Short mmCIF file of C-alpha atoms (C1' of nucleotides) in Angstrom, two decimals:
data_model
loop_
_atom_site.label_atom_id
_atom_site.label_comp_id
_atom_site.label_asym_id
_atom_site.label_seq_id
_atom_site.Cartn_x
_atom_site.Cartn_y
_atom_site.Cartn_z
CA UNK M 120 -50.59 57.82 -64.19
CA UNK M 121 -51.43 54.84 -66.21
CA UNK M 122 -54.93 54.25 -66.47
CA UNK M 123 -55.28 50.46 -66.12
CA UNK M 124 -58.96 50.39 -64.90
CA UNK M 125 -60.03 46.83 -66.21
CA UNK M 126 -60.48 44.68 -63.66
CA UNK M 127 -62.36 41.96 -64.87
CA UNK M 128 -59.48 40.87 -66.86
CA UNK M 129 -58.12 37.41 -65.23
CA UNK M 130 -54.87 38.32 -63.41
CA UNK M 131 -51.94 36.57 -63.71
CA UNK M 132 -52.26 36.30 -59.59
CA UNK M 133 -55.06 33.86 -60.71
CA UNK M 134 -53.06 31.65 -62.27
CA UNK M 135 -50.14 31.78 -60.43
CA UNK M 136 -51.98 31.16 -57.24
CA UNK M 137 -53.79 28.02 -58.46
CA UNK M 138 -50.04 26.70 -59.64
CA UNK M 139 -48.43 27.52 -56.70
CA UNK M 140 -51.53 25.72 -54.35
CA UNK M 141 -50.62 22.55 -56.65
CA UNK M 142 -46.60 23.01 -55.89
CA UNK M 143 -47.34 22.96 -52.35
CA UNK M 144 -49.11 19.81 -52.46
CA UNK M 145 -52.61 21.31 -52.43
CA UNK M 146 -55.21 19.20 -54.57
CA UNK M 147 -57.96 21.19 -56.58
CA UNK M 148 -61.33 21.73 -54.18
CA UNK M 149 -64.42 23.42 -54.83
CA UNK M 150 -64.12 25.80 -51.76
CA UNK M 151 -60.72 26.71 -52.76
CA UNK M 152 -61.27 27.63 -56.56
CA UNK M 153 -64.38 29.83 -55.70
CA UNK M 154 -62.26 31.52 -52.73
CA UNK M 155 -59.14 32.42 -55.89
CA UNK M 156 -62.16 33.79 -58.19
CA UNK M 157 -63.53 36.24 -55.59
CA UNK M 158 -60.41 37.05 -54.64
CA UNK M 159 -59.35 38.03 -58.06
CA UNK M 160 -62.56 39.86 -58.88
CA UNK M 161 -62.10 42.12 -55.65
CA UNK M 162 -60.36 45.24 -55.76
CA UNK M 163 -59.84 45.97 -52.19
CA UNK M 164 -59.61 44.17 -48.87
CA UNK M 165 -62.76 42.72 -47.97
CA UNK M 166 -63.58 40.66 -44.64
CA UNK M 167 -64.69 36.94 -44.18
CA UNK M 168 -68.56 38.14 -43.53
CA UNK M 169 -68.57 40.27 -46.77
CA UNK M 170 -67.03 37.85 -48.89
CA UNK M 171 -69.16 35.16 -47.23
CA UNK M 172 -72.18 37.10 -48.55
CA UNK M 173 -70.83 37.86 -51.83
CA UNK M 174 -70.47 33.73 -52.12
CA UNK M 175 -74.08 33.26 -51.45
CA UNK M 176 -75.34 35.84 -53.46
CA UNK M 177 -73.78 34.66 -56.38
CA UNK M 178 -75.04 31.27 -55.07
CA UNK M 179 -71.85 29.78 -54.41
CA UNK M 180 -72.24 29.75 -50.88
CA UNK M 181 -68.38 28.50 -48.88
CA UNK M 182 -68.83 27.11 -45.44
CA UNK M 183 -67.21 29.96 -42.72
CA UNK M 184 -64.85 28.09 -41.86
CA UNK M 185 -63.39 26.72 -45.18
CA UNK M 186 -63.06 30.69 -46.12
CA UNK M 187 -60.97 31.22 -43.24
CA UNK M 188 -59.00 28.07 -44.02
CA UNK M 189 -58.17 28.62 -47.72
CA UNK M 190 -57.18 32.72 -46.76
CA UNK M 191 -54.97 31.13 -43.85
CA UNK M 192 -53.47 28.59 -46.52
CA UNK M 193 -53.16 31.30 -49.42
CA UNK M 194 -51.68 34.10 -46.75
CA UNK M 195 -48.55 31.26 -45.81
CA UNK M 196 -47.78 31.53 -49.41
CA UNK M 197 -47.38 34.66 -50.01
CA UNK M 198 -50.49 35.00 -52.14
CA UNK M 199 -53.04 37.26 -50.16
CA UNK M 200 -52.32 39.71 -47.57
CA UNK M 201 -54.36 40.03 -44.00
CA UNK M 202 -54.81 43.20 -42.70
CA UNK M 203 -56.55 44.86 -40.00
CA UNK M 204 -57.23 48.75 -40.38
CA UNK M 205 -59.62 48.91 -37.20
CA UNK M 206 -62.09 47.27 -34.97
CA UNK M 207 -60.26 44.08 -34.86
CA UNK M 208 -61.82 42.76 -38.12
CA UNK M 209 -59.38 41.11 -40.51
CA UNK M 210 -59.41 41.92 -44.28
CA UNK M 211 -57.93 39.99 -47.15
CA UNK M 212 -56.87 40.99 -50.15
CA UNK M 213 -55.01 39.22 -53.00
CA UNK M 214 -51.13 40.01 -52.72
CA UNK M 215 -49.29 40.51 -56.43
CA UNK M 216 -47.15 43.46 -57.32
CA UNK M 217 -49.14 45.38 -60.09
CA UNK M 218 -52.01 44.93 -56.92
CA UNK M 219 -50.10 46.56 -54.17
CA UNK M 220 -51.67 49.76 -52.22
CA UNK M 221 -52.28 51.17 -48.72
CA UNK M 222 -56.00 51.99 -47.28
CA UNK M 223 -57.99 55.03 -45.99
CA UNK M 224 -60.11 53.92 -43.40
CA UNK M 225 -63.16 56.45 -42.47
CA UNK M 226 -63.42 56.48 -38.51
CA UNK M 227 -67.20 57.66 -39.13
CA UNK M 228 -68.34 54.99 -41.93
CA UNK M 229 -65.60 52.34 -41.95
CA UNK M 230 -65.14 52.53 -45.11
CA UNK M 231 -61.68 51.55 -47.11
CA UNK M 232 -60.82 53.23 -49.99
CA UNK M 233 -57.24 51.88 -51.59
CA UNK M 234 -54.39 53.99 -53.17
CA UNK M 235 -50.31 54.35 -53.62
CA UNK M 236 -47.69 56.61 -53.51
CA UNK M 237 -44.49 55.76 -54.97
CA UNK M 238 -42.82 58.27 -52.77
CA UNK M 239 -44.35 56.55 -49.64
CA UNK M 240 -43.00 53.18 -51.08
CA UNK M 241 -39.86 54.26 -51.79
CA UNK M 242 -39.37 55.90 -48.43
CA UNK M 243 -40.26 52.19 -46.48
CA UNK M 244 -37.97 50.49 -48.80
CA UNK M 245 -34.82 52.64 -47.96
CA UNK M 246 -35.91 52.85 -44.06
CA UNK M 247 -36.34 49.34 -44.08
CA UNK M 248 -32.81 47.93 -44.21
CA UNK M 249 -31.55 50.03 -41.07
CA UNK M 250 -33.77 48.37 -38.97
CA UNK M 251 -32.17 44.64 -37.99
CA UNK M 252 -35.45 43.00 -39.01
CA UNK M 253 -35.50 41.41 -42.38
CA UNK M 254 -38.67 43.32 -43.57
CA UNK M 255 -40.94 41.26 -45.97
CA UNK M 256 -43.97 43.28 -46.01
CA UNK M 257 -45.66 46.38 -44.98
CA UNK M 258 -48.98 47.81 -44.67
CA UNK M 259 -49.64 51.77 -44.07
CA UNK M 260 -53.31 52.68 -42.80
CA UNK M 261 -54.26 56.45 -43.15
CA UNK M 262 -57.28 57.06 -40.16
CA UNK M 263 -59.81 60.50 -41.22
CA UNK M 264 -62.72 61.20 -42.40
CA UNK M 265 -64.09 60.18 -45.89
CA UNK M 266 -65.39 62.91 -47.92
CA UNK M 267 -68.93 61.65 -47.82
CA UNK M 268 -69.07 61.96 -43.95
CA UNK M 269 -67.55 65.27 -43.87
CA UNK M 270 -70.46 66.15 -45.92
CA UNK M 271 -72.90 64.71 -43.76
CA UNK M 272 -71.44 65.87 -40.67
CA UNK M 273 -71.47 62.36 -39.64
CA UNK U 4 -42.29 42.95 -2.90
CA UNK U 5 -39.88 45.89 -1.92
CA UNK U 6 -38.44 47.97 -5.13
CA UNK U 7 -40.92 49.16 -7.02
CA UNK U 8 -40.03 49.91 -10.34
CA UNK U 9 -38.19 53.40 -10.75
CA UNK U 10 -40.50 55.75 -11.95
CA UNK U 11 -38.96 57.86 -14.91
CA UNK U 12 -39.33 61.76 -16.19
CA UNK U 13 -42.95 62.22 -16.06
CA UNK U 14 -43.93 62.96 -19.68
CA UNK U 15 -46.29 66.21 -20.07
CA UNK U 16 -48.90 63.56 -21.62
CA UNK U 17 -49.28 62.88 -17.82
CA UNK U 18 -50.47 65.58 -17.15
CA UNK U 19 -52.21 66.98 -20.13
CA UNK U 20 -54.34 63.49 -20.20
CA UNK U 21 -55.75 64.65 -16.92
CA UNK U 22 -56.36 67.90 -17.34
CA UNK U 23 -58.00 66.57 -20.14
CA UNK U 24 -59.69 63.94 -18.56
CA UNK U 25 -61.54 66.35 -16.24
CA UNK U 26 -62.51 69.10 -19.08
CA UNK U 27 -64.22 66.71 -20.65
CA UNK U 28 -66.34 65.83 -17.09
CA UNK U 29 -64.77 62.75 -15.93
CA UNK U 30 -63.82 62.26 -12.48
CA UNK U 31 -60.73 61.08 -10.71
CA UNK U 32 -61.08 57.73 -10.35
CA UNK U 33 -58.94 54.97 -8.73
CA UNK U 34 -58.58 52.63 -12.12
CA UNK U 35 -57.90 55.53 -14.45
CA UNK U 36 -55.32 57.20 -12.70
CA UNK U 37 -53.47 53.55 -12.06
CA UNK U 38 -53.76 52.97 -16.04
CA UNK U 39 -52.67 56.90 -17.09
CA UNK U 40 -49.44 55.80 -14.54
CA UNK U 41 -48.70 52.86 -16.55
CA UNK U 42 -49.65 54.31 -20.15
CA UNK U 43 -46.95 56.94 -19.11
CA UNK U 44 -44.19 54.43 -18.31
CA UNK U 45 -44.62 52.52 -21.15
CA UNK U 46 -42.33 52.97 -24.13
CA UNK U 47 -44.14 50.81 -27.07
CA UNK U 48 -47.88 49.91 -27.43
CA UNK U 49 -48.88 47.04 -25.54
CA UNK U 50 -52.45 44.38 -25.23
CA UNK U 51 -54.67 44.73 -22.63
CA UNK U 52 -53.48 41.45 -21.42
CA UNK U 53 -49.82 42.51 -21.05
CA UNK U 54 -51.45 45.94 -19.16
CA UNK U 55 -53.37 43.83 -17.02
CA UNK U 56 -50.48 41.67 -15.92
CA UNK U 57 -47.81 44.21 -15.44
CA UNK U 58 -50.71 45.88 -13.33
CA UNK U 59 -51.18 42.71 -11.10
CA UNK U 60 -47.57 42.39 -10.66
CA UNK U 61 -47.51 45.78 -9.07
CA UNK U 62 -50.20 45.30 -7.19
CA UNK U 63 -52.09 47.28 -8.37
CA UNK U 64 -54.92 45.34 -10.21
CA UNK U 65 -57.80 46.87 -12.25
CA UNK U 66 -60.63 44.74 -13.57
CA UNK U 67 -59.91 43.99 -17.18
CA UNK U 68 -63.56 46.20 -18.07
CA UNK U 69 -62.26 49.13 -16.50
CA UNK U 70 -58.88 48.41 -18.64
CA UNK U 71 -60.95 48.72 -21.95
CA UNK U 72 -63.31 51.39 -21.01
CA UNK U 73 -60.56 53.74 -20.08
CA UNK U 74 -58.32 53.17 -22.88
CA UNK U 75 -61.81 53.90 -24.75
CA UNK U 76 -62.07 56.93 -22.80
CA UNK U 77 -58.73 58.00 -23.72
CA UNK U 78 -58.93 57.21 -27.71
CA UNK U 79 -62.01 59.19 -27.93
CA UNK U 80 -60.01 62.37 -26.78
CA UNK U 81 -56.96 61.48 -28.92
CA UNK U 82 -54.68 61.06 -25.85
CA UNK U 83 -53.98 57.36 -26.70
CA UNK U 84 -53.74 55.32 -30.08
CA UNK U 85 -55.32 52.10 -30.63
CA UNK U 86 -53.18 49.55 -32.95
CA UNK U 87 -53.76 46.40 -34.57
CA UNK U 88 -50.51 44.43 -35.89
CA UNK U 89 -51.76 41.25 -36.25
CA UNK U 90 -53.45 38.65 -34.76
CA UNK U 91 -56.30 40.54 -34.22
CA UNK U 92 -55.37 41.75 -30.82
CA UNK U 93 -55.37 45.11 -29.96
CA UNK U 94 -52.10 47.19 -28.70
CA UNK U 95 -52.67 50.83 -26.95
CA UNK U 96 -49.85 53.50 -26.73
CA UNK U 97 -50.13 56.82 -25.30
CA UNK U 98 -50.30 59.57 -28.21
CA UNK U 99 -48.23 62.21 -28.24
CA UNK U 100 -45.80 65.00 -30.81
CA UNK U 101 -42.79 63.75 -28.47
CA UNK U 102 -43.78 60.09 -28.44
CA UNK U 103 -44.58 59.07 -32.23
CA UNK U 104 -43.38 56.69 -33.77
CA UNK U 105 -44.13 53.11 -36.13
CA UNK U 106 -43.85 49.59 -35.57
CA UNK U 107 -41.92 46.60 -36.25
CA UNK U 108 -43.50 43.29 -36.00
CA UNK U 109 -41.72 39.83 -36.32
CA UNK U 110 -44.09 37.67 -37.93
CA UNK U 111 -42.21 34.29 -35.74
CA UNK U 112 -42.36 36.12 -32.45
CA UNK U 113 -44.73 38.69 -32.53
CA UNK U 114 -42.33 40.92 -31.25
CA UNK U 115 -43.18 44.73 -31.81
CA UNK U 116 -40.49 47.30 -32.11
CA UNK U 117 -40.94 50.80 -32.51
CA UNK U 118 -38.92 53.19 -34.69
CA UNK U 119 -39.25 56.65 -36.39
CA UNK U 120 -38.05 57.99 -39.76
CA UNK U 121 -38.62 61.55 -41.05
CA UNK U 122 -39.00 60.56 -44.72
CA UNK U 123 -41.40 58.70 -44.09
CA UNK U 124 -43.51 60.93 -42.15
CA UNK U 125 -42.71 63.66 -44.91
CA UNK U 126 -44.04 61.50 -47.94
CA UNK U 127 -47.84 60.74 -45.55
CA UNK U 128 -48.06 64.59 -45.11
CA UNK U 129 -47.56 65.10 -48.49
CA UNK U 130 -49.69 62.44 -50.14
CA UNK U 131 -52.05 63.17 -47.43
CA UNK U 132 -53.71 66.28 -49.28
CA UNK U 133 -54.47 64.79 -52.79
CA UNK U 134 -56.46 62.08 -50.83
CA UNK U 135 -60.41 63.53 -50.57
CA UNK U 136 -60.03 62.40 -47.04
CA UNK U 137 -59.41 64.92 -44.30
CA UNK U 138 -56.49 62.66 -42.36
CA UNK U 139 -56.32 63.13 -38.93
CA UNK U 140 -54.06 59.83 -38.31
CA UNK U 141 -51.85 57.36 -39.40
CA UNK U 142 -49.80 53.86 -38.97
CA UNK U 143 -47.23 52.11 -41.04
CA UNK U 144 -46.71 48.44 -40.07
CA UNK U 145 -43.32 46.54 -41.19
CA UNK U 146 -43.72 42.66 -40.85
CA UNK U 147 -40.51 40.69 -40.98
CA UNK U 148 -38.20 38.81 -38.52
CA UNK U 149 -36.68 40.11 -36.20
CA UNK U 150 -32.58 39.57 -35.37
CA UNK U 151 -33.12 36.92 -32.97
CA UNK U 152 -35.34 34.80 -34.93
CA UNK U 153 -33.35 35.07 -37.84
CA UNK U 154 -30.45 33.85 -35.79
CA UNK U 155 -32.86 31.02 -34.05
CA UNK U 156 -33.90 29.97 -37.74
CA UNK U 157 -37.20 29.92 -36.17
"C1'" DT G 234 -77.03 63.58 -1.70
"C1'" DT G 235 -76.36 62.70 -6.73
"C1'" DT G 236 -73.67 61.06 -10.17
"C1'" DT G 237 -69.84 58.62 -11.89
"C1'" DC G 238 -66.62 54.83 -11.60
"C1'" DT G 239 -65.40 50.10 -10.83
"C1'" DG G 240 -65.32 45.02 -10.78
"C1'" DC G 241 -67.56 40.95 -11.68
"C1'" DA G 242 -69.75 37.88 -14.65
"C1'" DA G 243 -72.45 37.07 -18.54
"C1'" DA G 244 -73.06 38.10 -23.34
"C1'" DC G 245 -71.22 38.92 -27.89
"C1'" DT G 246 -68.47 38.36 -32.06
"C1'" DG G 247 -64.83 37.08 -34.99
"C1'" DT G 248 -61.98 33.08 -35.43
"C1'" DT G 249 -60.36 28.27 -34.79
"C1'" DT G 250 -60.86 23.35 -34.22
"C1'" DG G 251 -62.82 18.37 -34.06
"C1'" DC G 252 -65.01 15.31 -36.62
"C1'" DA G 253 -67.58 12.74 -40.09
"C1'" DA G 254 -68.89 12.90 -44.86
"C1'" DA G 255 -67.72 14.20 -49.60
"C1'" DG G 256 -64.35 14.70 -53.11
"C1'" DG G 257 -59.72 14.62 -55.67
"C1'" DC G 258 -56.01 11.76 -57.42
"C1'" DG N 83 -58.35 3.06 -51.51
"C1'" DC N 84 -55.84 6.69 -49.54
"C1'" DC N 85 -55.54 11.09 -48.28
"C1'" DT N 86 -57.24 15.85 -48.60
"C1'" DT N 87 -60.95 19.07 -48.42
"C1'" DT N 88 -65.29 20.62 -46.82
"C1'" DG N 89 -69.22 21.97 -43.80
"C1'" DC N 90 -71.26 21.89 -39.54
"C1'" DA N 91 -71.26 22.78 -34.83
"C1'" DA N 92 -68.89 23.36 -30.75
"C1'" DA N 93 -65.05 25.57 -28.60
"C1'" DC N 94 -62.15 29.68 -27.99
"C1'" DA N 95 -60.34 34.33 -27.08
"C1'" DG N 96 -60.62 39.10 -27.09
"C1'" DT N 97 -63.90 42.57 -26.22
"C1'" DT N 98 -68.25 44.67 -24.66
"C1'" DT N 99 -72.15 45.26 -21.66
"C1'" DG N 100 -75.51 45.01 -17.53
"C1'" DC N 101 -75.71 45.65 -13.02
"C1'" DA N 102 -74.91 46.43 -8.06
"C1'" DG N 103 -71.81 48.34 -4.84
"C1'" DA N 104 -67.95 51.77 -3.99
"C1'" DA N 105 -66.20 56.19 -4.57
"C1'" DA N 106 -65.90 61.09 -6.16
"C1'" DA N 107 -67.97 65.70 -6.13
#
DNA sequence: TTTTCTGCAAACTGTTTGCAAAGGC
DNA sequence: GCCTTTGCAAACAGTTTGCAGAAAA
């Protein structure tokens, strides 16, 4: 299976995102271009408080608020995907098609741990037109227990 | 006041939950019977807010704690599954071999919608194993808009 | 009795909003 | 200069928790 494991490469999600902020009428603001950088540098869904840290330890600290803003803004457009895999806490993660995967959520830990199946996708894509909605998205959670806390007996 | 709402073919989850219920040392109590009553009638996973109302308009109101701690009670022993489709609010359906099923959510509306499909559920078995988690659960989410909102051109 | 269950209200936590100052164009 | 963006703090909404009285065993 292809192994594409570079992620600090710039995406082309960072580029298109910044172009498609400006189409919409969006003008270039500090906040905003730190929020697309983390964003691209981030593998997996991460929530407002973690990425809120991750800003100030890298010492470019975003007000709360203006995070949940510019996600709110970028999620209308397509460009990041919410999700919530568990104790109400909303995660983010940048939306682009060589990005897409589901998450593993440990009950014990919490932890999310990304991956894809191409039979899974294929199976929601054929279900998907019987259904009278006009799907435009999905998101499948798997719920367990991570191999770590199996070990531990956690 | 009057008709009461028909009460249809009590589900074995009835009364498996409270056989259950007491193996694991709880007692019979007022609240939890009214909420395993409703749990049973309903047919898709629902908030606590839409529980608590339908309650009220039977008469039969239970404080909104109680509402949470039982549904707690009930996740805990796998008898009920806890969902979040967006908005950060939390639906609660009961959990059962008979009774599962995925969701539907119009992203205008909110609308949920259940529906099942056996491909699907083939392709998470399967892709379940190679995973390093031991998977004990899952949910697939399809956003979209529904028929009537479509129509509405809301 | 002893212990659990329940309802109320207060506390908590993630999220949203109002507003004045700073910044882009 | 005009309009958007930002950060702060206050407001909000769903959820949890502490506690005293009611109810089950």
């Amino acid at each position: 299976m292809g192994a594409m494991t570079a992620t600090e490469r710039p995406t082309s999600w960072r580029r298109d995102a910044e172009a498609r902020l400006i189409d919409a009428g969006y003008r270039r603001g500090g906040a905003r271009t730190t929020i697309l950088d983390l964003l691209d540098d981030q593998r997996c869904a991460r929530t407002v408080l973690e990425m809120e840290d991750a800003l100030r330890s890298r010492d470019q600290s975003v007000g709360r608020a203006s995070i949940y803003r510019v996600l709110d803004e970028l999620e209308q457009l397509g460009l990041v995907q919410r999700l919530e895999v568990g104790q109400g806490i909303a995660r983010y993660e940048r939306l682009a098609p060589d990005h897409h995967h589901h998450h593993l959520v440990c009950q014990s830990c919490g932890a999310v741990q990304p991956f894809t199946d191409d039979v899974l996708e294929r199976a929601i894509a054929s279900l998907s037109a019987g259904t009278g909605f006009e799907v435009t998205g999905h998101d499948v959670v798997l719920h367990g227990r991570c191999a770590a806390c199996r070990a531990g007996d956690r």
